[in-house]
Amino acid sequence: MNGKTALVMGVANARSLAWAIAEQLLAAGARVGFSYQGERLKGELDKLLVDKPGTWSMQADATSEADLAALMDRVKQEFGELDYVVHAIAFAPRAAMEGRFVETTPDDWNTALNVSAYTFVAVARHAEPLLREGGSLITLTHHASQQVFPKYNVMGVAKAALEAATRYLASDLGAKGVRVNAVSAGPARTVAARSIPGFGTMFEEAGKASALRRNITNDEVGKLGLYLLSDLASGVTGQTVYVDAGAYIMAMKPQGTE
């Protein structure tokens, strides 16, 4: 990926799946810029980038059209053109995750779908003028888009919307030779995941129930992200690709597990 350029959005700390993908991009020789949400995350990102020469970072609220426009101006200034975008942005108010789904308020619904799904559309729109032919965008989703997960609630709906948006973006940007895909990762011990009530139990049970009898590693998510962004996946677009150790193909736990 020497000479390729990437924008990674949504790194919170070293355990972020976005960081796992960014590390793979950097190791492959890509030049990478980062955006972060709010000044409270700047310190964590700065620590990660201290030994990564040639990288840069900028605060940008993905729900703000003005911030996205300013971010793309920075991308143009730093890179000229853009090859890859990693969108790892999601949020739902905690109250919407703790109660019953039927009690979701209009405000919580709008917040979750705006931040977790619509921002991918907005980012793609702002990035499109800079994207080279053969470029690629990926976002992070979860199988709760397809099946009910306790306490995931409105975030599951947001992930379903995100996957649908991925397909529509793939159709629009495909005319320019740009691919758009979603990575559906199994449970991983990220800051976002730990905000889900009961995540610890879910993590343990998913590992026992998966085809590989274990949970995934962040590195495995990073490698799938690298594959989908790279020319190795040149014919893959509009897809939701799973990296979950086979957790969601299993209707029941494998024999020999408790």
mmCIF file of C-alpha atoms in Angstrom:
data_model
loop_
_atom_site.group_PDB
_atom_site.id
_atom_site.type_symbol
_atom_site.label_atom_id
_atom_site.label_comp_id
_atom_site.label_asym_id
_atom_site.label_seq_id
_atom_site.Cartn_x
_atom_site.Cartn_y
_atom_site.Cartn_z
ATOM 1 C CA MET A 1 0.000 0.000 0.000
ATOM 2 C CA ASN A 2 2.949 2.342 -0.477
ATOM 3 C CA GLY A 3 1.639 5.649 -1.794
ATOM 4 C CA LYS A 4 -1.926 4.924 -0.687
ATOM 5 C CA THR A 5 -3.739 7.297 1.675
ATOM 6 C CA ALA A 6 -6.330 6.546 4.329
ATOM 7 C CA LEU A 7 -8.600 8.384 6.732
ATOM 8 C CA VAL A 8 -9.515 6.479 9.895
ATOM 9 C CA MET A 9 -12.418 7.848 11.928
ATOM 10 C CA GLY A 10 -13.352 6.725 15.414
ATOM 11 C CA VAL A 11 -10.238 5.500 17.230
ATOM 12 C CA ALA A 12 -10.872 5.757 20.979
ATOM 13 C CA ASN A 13 -7.845 3.892 22.340
ATOM 14 C CA ALA A 14 -5.471 1.002 21.670
ATOM 15 C CA ARG A 15 -8.287 -1.551 21.989
ATOM 16 C CA SER A 16 -10.443 0.082 19.310
ATOM 17 C CA LEU A 17 -11.187 -2.025 16.252
ATOM 18 C CA ALA A 18 -10.505 1.101 14.205
ATOM 19 C CA TRP A 19 -6.976 1.140 15.626
ATOM 20 C CA ALA A 20 -6.522 -2.544 14.740
ATOM 21 C CA ILE A 21 -7.331 -1.675 11.119
ATOM 22 C CA ALA A 22 -5.146 1.440 11.194
ATOM 23 C CA GLU A 23 -2.169 -0.588 12.425
ATOM 24 C CA GLN A 24 -2.544 -2.934 9.476
ATOM 25 C CA LEU A 25 -2.713 0.004 7.063
ATOM 26 C CA LEU A 26 0.399 1.580 8.558
ATOM 27 C CA ALA A 27 2.304 -1.719 8.483
ATOM 28 C CA ALA A 28 1.371 -2.104 4.797
ATOM 29 C CA GLY A 29 2.884 1.305 3.996
ATOM 30 C CA ALA A 30 -0.199 3.514 3.726
ATOM 31 C CA ARG A 31 -0.189 7.125 4.897
ATOM 32 C CA VAL A 32 -2.926 7.525 7.488
ATOM 33 C CA GLY A 33 -4.779 10.500 8.937
ATOM 34 C CA PHE A 34 -7.140 10.237 11.889
ATOM 35 C CA SER A 35 -10.214 12.073 13.105
ATOM 36 C CA TYR A 36 -11.431 11.917 16.674
ATOM 37 C CA GLN A 37 -14.665 12.912 18.392
ATOM 38 C CA GLY A 38 -14.056 15.531 21.055
ATOM 39 C CA GLU A 39 -10.952 16.753 22.810
ATOM 40 C CA ARG A 40 -11.243 14.118 25.556
ATOM 41 C CA LEU A 41 -10.060 11.498 23.024
ATOM 42 C CA LYS A 42 -7.121 13.525 21.734
ATOM 43 C CA GLY A 43 -4.714 12.396 24.448
ATOM 44 C CA GLU A 44 -5.329 8.694 23.813
ATOM 45 C CA LEU A 45 -4.843 9.094 20.076
ATOM 46 C CA ASP A 46 -1.726 11.215 20.510
ATOM 47 C CA LYS A 47 -0.150 8.411 22.570
ATOM 48 C CA LEU A 48 -0.865 5.894 19.815
ATOM 49 C CA LEU A 49 0.634 8.097 17.112
ATOM 50 C CA VAL A 50 3.777 9.196 18.956
ATOM 51 C CA ASP A 51 5.935 6.607 17.155
ATOM 52 C CA LYS A 52 4.009 6.680 13.868
ATOM 53 C CA PRO A 53 5.787 9.237 11.658
ATOM 54 C CA GLY A 54 3.817 10.827 8.852
ATOM 55 C CA THR A 55 0.459 10.476 10.580
ATOM 56 C CA TRP A 56 -1.783 13.352 11.586
ATOM 57 C CA SER A 57 -5.015 13.815 13.510
ATOM 58 C CA MET A 58 -7.874 16.297 13.671
ATOM 59 C CA GLN A 59 -10.971 16.746 15.798
ATOM 60 C CA ALA A 60 -14.181 16.320 13.795
ATOM 61 C CA ASP A 61 -17.774 15.749 14.854
ATOM 62 C CA ALA A 62 -19.142 13.401 12.194
ATOM 63 C CA THR A 63 -22.661 14.751 12.760
ATOM 64 C CA SER A 64 -21.493 18.251 11.745
ATOM 65 C CA GLU A 65 -21.442 19.133 8.050
ATOM 66 C CA ALA A 66 -19.022 21.970 8.787
ATOM 67 C CA ASP A 67 -16.629 19.672 10.652
ATOM 68 C CA LEU A 68 -16.703 17.105 7.852
ATOM 69 C CA ALA A 69 -16.009 19.786 5.264
ATOM 70 C CA ALA A 70 -13.060 21.042 7.325
ATOM 71 C CA LEU A 71 -11.777 17.475 7.741
ATOM 72 C CA MET A 72 -11.809 16.861 3.999
ATOM 73 C CA ASP A 73 -9.995 20.159 3.469
ATOM 74 C CA ARG A 74 -7.302 18.806 5.792
ATOM 75 C CA VAL A 75 -7.216 15.513 3.872
ATOM 76 C CA LYS A 76 -6.763 17.422 0.620
ATOM 77 C CA GLN A 77 -4.012 19.519 2.173
ATOM 78 C CA GLU A 78 -2.153 16.500 3.567
ATOM 79 C CA PHE A 79 -2.763 13.921 0.832
ATOM 80 C CA GLY A 80 -4.200 15.601 -2.247
ATOM 81 C CA GLU A 81 -6.376 12.556 -2.917
ATOM 82 C CA LEU A 82 -7.804 9.751 -0.820
ATOM 83 C CA ASP A 83 -7.834 5.974 -1.278
ATOM 84 C CA TYR A 84 -9.431 4.564 1.850
ATOM 85 C CA VAL A 85 -11.903 5.557 4.554
ATOM 86 C CA VAL A 86 -12.538 3.632 7.777
ATOM 87 C CA HIS A 87 -15.765 4.664 9.527
ATOM 88 C CA ALA A 88 -15.891 3.374 13.112
ATOM 89 C CA ILE A 89 -18.447 5.694 14.667
ATOM 90 C CA ALA A 90 -21.453 4.607 16.722
ATOM 91 C CA PHE A 91 -23.406 5.823 19.717
ATOM 92 C CA ALA A 92 -26.718 5.307 21.477
ATOM 93 C CA PRO A 93 -27.733 6.910 24.782
ATOM 94 C CA ARG A 94 -27.227 4.519 27.684
ATOM 95 C CA ALA A 95 -30.871 4.817 28.721
ATOM 96 C CA ALA A 96 -31.874 3.357 25.362
ATOM 97 C CA MET A 97 -29.701 0.298 26.004
ATOM 98 C CA GLU A 98 -30.856 -0.410 29.558
ATOM 99 C CA GLY A 99 -34.626 -0.525 29.168
ATOM 100 C CA ARG A 100 -36.961 -2.389 26.830
ATOM 101 C CA PHE A 101 -36.710 -1.657 23.124
ATOM 102 C CA VAL A 102 -40.397 -0.750 22.968
ATOM 103 C CA GLU A 103 -39.649 2.164 25.312
ATOM 104 C CA THR A 104 -37.132 3.774 22.935
ATOM 105 C CA THR A 105 -37.812 7.512 22.773
ATOM 106 C CA PRO A 106 -37.864 9.516 19.534
ATOM 107 C CA ASP A 107 -34.796 11.457 20.632
ATOM 108 C CA ASP A 108 -32.807 8.314 21.434
ATOM 109 C CA TRP A 109 -33.880 6.711 18.146
ATOM 110 C CA ASN A 110 -32.809 9.753 16.139
ATOM 111 C CA THR A 111 -29.499 10.049 17.989
ATOM 112 C CA ALA A 112 -28.572 6.384 17.510
ATOM 113 C CA LEU A 113 -29.454 6.264 13.821
ATOM 114 C CA ASN A 114 -27.906 9.641 13.052
ATOM 115 C CA VAL A 115 -24.567 8.933 14.717
ATOM 116 C CA SER A 116 -24.304 5.226 13.946
ATOM 117 C CA ALA A 117 -25.699 5.064 10.407
ATOM 118 C CA TYR A 118 -26.255 8.430 8.756
ATOM 119 C CA THR A 119 -22.730 9.656 9.477
ATOM 120 C CA PHE A 120 -21.404 6.969 7.120
ATOM 121 C CA VAL A 121 -23.507 8.471 4.333
ATOM 122 C CA ALA A 122 -22.346 11.988 5.204
ATOM 123 C CA VAL A 123 -18.693 10.943 5.334
ATOM 124 C CA ALA A 124 -18.976 9.217 1.958
ATOM 125 C CA ARG A 125 -20.558 12.293 0.411
ATOM 126 C CA HIS A 126 -17.840 14.608 1.682
ATOM 127 C CA ALA A 127 -15.051 12.186 0.754
ATOM 128 C CA GLU A 128 -16.317 11.382 -2.746
ATOM 129 C CA PRO A 129 -14.604 14.287 -4.566
ATOM 130 C CA LEU A 130 -11.232 13.174 -3.139
ATOM 131 C CA LEU A 131 -11.591 9.434 -3.710
ATOM 132 C CA ARG A 132 -9.430 7.875 -6.391
ATOM 133 C CA GLU A 133 -10.788 5.205 -8.720
ATOM 134 C CA GLY A 134 -10.258 1.903 -6.987
ATOM 135 C CA GLY A 135 -10.813 3.481 -3.584
ATOM 136 C CA SER A 136 -12.594 1.725 -0.760
ATOM 137 C CA LEU A 137 -14.701 2.568 2.301
ATOM 138 C CA ILE A 138 -15.490 0.281 5.209
ATOM 139 C CA THR A 139 -17.656 0.621 8.303
ATOM 140 C CA LEU A 140 -18.101 -1.511 11.422
ATOM 141 C CA THR A 141 -21.362 -3.308 12.111
ATOM 142 C CA HIS A 142 -22.651 -6.153 14.295
ATOM 143 C CA HIS A 143 -24.899 -9.196 13.912
ATOM 144 C CA ALA A 144 -27.476 -7.496 16.144
ATOM 145 C CA SER A 145 -28.647 -6.011 12.845
ATOM 146 C CA GLN A 146 -30.071 -9.437 12.010
ATOM 147 C CA GLN A 147 -30.989 -11.022 15.342
ATOM 148 C CA VAL A 148 -32.116 -9.756 18.727
ATOM 149 C CA PHE A 149 -29.355 -9.262 21.299
ATOM 150 C CA PRO A 150 -30.433 -8.402 24.856
ATOM 151 C CA LYS A 151 -29.816 -4.756 25.734
ATOM 152 C CA TYR A 152 -28.570 -3.891 22.222
ATOM 153 C CA ASN A 153 -31.988 -2.416 21.473
ATOM 154 C CA VAL A 154 -31.967 0.618 19.153
ATOM 155 C CA MET A 155 -28.316 0.050 18.278
ATOM 156 C CA GLY A 156 -29.360 -3.145 16.503
ATOM 157 C CA VAL A 157 -31.770 -1.101 14.394
ATOM 158 C CA ALA A 158 -29.010 1.430 13.717
ATOM 159 C CA LYS A 159 -26.671 -1.342 12.542
ATOM 160 C CA ALA A 160 -29.377 -2.666 10.210
ATOM 161 C CA ALA A 161 -29.694 0.824 8.743
ATOM 162 C CA LEU A 162 -25.907 1.031 8.435
ATOM 163 C CA GLU A 163 -25.759 -2.214 6.466
ATOM 164 C CA ALA A 164 -28.528 -1.041 4.139
ATOM 165 C CA ALA A 165 -26.695 2.265 3.677
ATOM 166 C CA THR A 166 -23.558 0.296 2.782
ATOM 167 C CA ARG A 167 -25.387 -1.357 -0.111
ATOM 168 C CA TYR A 168 -26.837 1.894 -1.429
ATOM 169 C CA LEU A 169 -23.474 3.669 -1.153
ATOM 170 C CA ALA A 170 -21.825 0.786 -2.987
ATOM 171 C CA SER A 171 -24.259 1.285 -5.848
ATOM 172 C CA ASP A 172 -23.719 5.044 -6.041
ATOM 173 C CA LEU A 173 -19.935 5.051 -5.678
ATOM 174 C CA GLY A 174 -19.452 1.967 -7.815
ATOM 175 C CA ALA A 175 -19.871 4.154 -10.897
ATOM 176 C CA LYS A 176 -16.529 5.706 -9.928
ATOM 177 C CA GLY A 177 -14.907 2.350 -9.201
ATOM 178 C CA VAL A 178 -15.104 2.903 -5.429
ATOM 179 C CA ARG A 179 -16.094 -0.031 -3.207
ATOM 180 C CA VAL A 180 -18.074 0.108 0.053
ATOM 181 C CA ASN A 181 -18.306 -2.745 2.577
ATOM 182 C CA ALA A 182 -19.140 -3.425 6.213
ATOM 183 C CA VAL A 183 -17.134 -5.517 8.685
ATOM 184 C CA SER A 184 -19.326 -7.447 11.121
ATOM 185 C CA ALA A 185 -17.107 -8.352 14.057
ATOM 186 C CA GLY A 186 -17.882 -10.775 16.828
ATOM 187 C CA PRO A 187 -17.661 -9.646 20.451
ATOM 188 C CA ALA A 188 -14.430 -7.808 21.269
ATOM 189 C CA ARG A 189 -13.399 -6.101 24.496
ATOM 190 C CA THR A 190 -13.615 -2.507 23.290
ATOM 191 C CA VAL A 191 -14.775 0.569 25.211
ATOM 192 C CA ALA A 192 -17.956 0.667 23.125
ATOM 193 C CA ALA A 193 -18.738 -2.995 23.787
ATOM 194 C CA ARG A 194 -18.238 -2.665 27.520
ATOM 195 C CA SER A 195 -20.954 0.003 27.600
ATOM 196 C CA ILE A 196 -23.517 -2.684 26.677
ATOM 197 C CA PRO A 197 -25.181 -4.039 29.840
ATOM 198 C CA GLY A 198 -24.209 -7.698 30.370
ATOM 199 C CA PHE A 199 -21.433 -7.652 27.763
ATOM 200 C CA GLY A 200 -19.095 -9.794 29.852
ATOM 201 C CA THR A 201 -21.532 -12.699 29.886
ATOM 202 C CA MET A 202 -22.262 -12.244 26.182
ATOM 203 C CA PHE A 203 -18.529 -12.333 25.410
ATOM 204 C CA GLU A 204 -17.994 -15.577 27.299
ATOM 205 C CA GLU A 205 -21.014 -17.308 25.804
ATOM 206 C CA ALA A 206 -20.160 -16.251 22.247
ATOM 207 C CA GLY A 207 -16.706 -17.778 22.585
ATOM 208 C CA LYS A 208 -18.117 -21.085 23.803
ATOM 209 C CA ALA A 209 -20.781 -21.176 21.088
ATOM 210 C CA SER A 210 -18.632 -20.254 18.082
ATOM 211 C CA ALA A 211 -17.531 -22.764 15.463
ATOM 212 C CA LEU A 212 -13.895 -22.171 16.435
ATOM 213 C CA ARG A 213 -14.720 -22.424 20.163
ATOM 214 C CA ARG A 214 -13.169 -19.042 20.858
ATOM 215 C CA ASN A 215 -13.654 -15.326 20.396
ATOM 216 C CA ILE A 216 -11.928 -13.260 17.758
ATOM 217 C CA THR A 217 -8.902 -11.040 18.280
ATOM 218 C CA ASN A 218 -8.669 -7.383 17.331
ATOM 219 C CA ASP A 219 -5.840 -8.339 14.996
ATOM 220 C CA GLU A 220 -8.211 -10.567 13.026
ATOM 221 C CA VAL A 221 -10.586 -7.640 12.557
ATOM 222 C CA GLY A 222 -7.655 -5.499 11.418
ATOM 223 C CA LYS A 223 -6.616 -8.056 8.821
ATOM 224 C CA LEU A 224 -10.144 -8.325 7.410
ATOM 225 C CA GLY A 225 -10.297 -4.529 7.221
ATOM 226 C CA LEU A 226 -6.999 -4.460 5.346
ATOM 227 C CA TYR A 227 -8.242 -7.100 2.912
ATOM 228 C CA LEU A 228 -11.481 -5.263 2.140
ATOM 229 C CA LEU A 229 -9.687 -1.967 1.633
ATOM 230 C CA SER A 230 -6.967 -3.456 -0.564
ATOM 231 C CA ASP A 231 -6.998 -4.566 -4.176
ATOM 232 C CA LEU A 232 -7.191 -8.176 -2.956
ATOM 233 C CA ALA A 233 -10.935 -7.488 -2.575
ATOM 234 C CA SER A 234 -11.249 -5.612 -5.886
ATOM 235 C CA GLY A 235 -14.474 -7.414 -6.806
ATOM 236 C CA VAL A 236 -16.128 -7.187 -3.393
ATOM 237 C CA THR A 237 -18.585 -4.370 -2.698
ATOM 238 C CA GLY A 238 -21.880 -3.788 -0.927
ATOM 239 C CA GLN A 239 -21.202 -6.719 1.408
ATOM 240 C CA THR A 240 -21.382 -7.299 5.139
ATOM 241 C CA VAL A 241 -18.412 -9.574 5.837
ATOM 242 C CA TYR A 242 -18.223 -11.480 9.124
ATOM 243 C CA VAL A 243 -15.168 -12.022 11.307
ATOM 244 C CA ASP A 244 -16.640 -13.776 14.336
ATOM 245 C CA ALA A 245 -14.955 -17.199 14.692
ATOM 246 C CA GLY A 246 -18.168 -18.671 13.290
ATOM 247 C CA ALA A 247 -20.299 -17.522 16.219
ATOM 248 C CA TYR A 248 -23.412 -16.685 14.228
ATOM 249 C CA ILE A 249 -23.571 -19.723 11.969
ATOM 250 C CA MET A 250 -24.265 -21.883 15.030
ATOM 251 C CA ALA A 251 -27.872 -22.535 16.053
ATOM 252 C CA MET A 252 -26.665 -24.335 19.176
ATOM 253 C CA LYS A 253 -23.423 -24.616 21.109
ATOM 254 C CA PRO A 254 -20.994 -27.175 19.654
ATOM 255 C CA GLN A 255 -20.796 -30.564 21.337
ATOM 256 C CA GLY A 256 -18.368 -30.677 24.195
ATOM 257 C CA THR A 257 -19.069 -27.134 25.408
ATOM 258 C CA GLU A 258 -20.993 -26.187 28.525
#
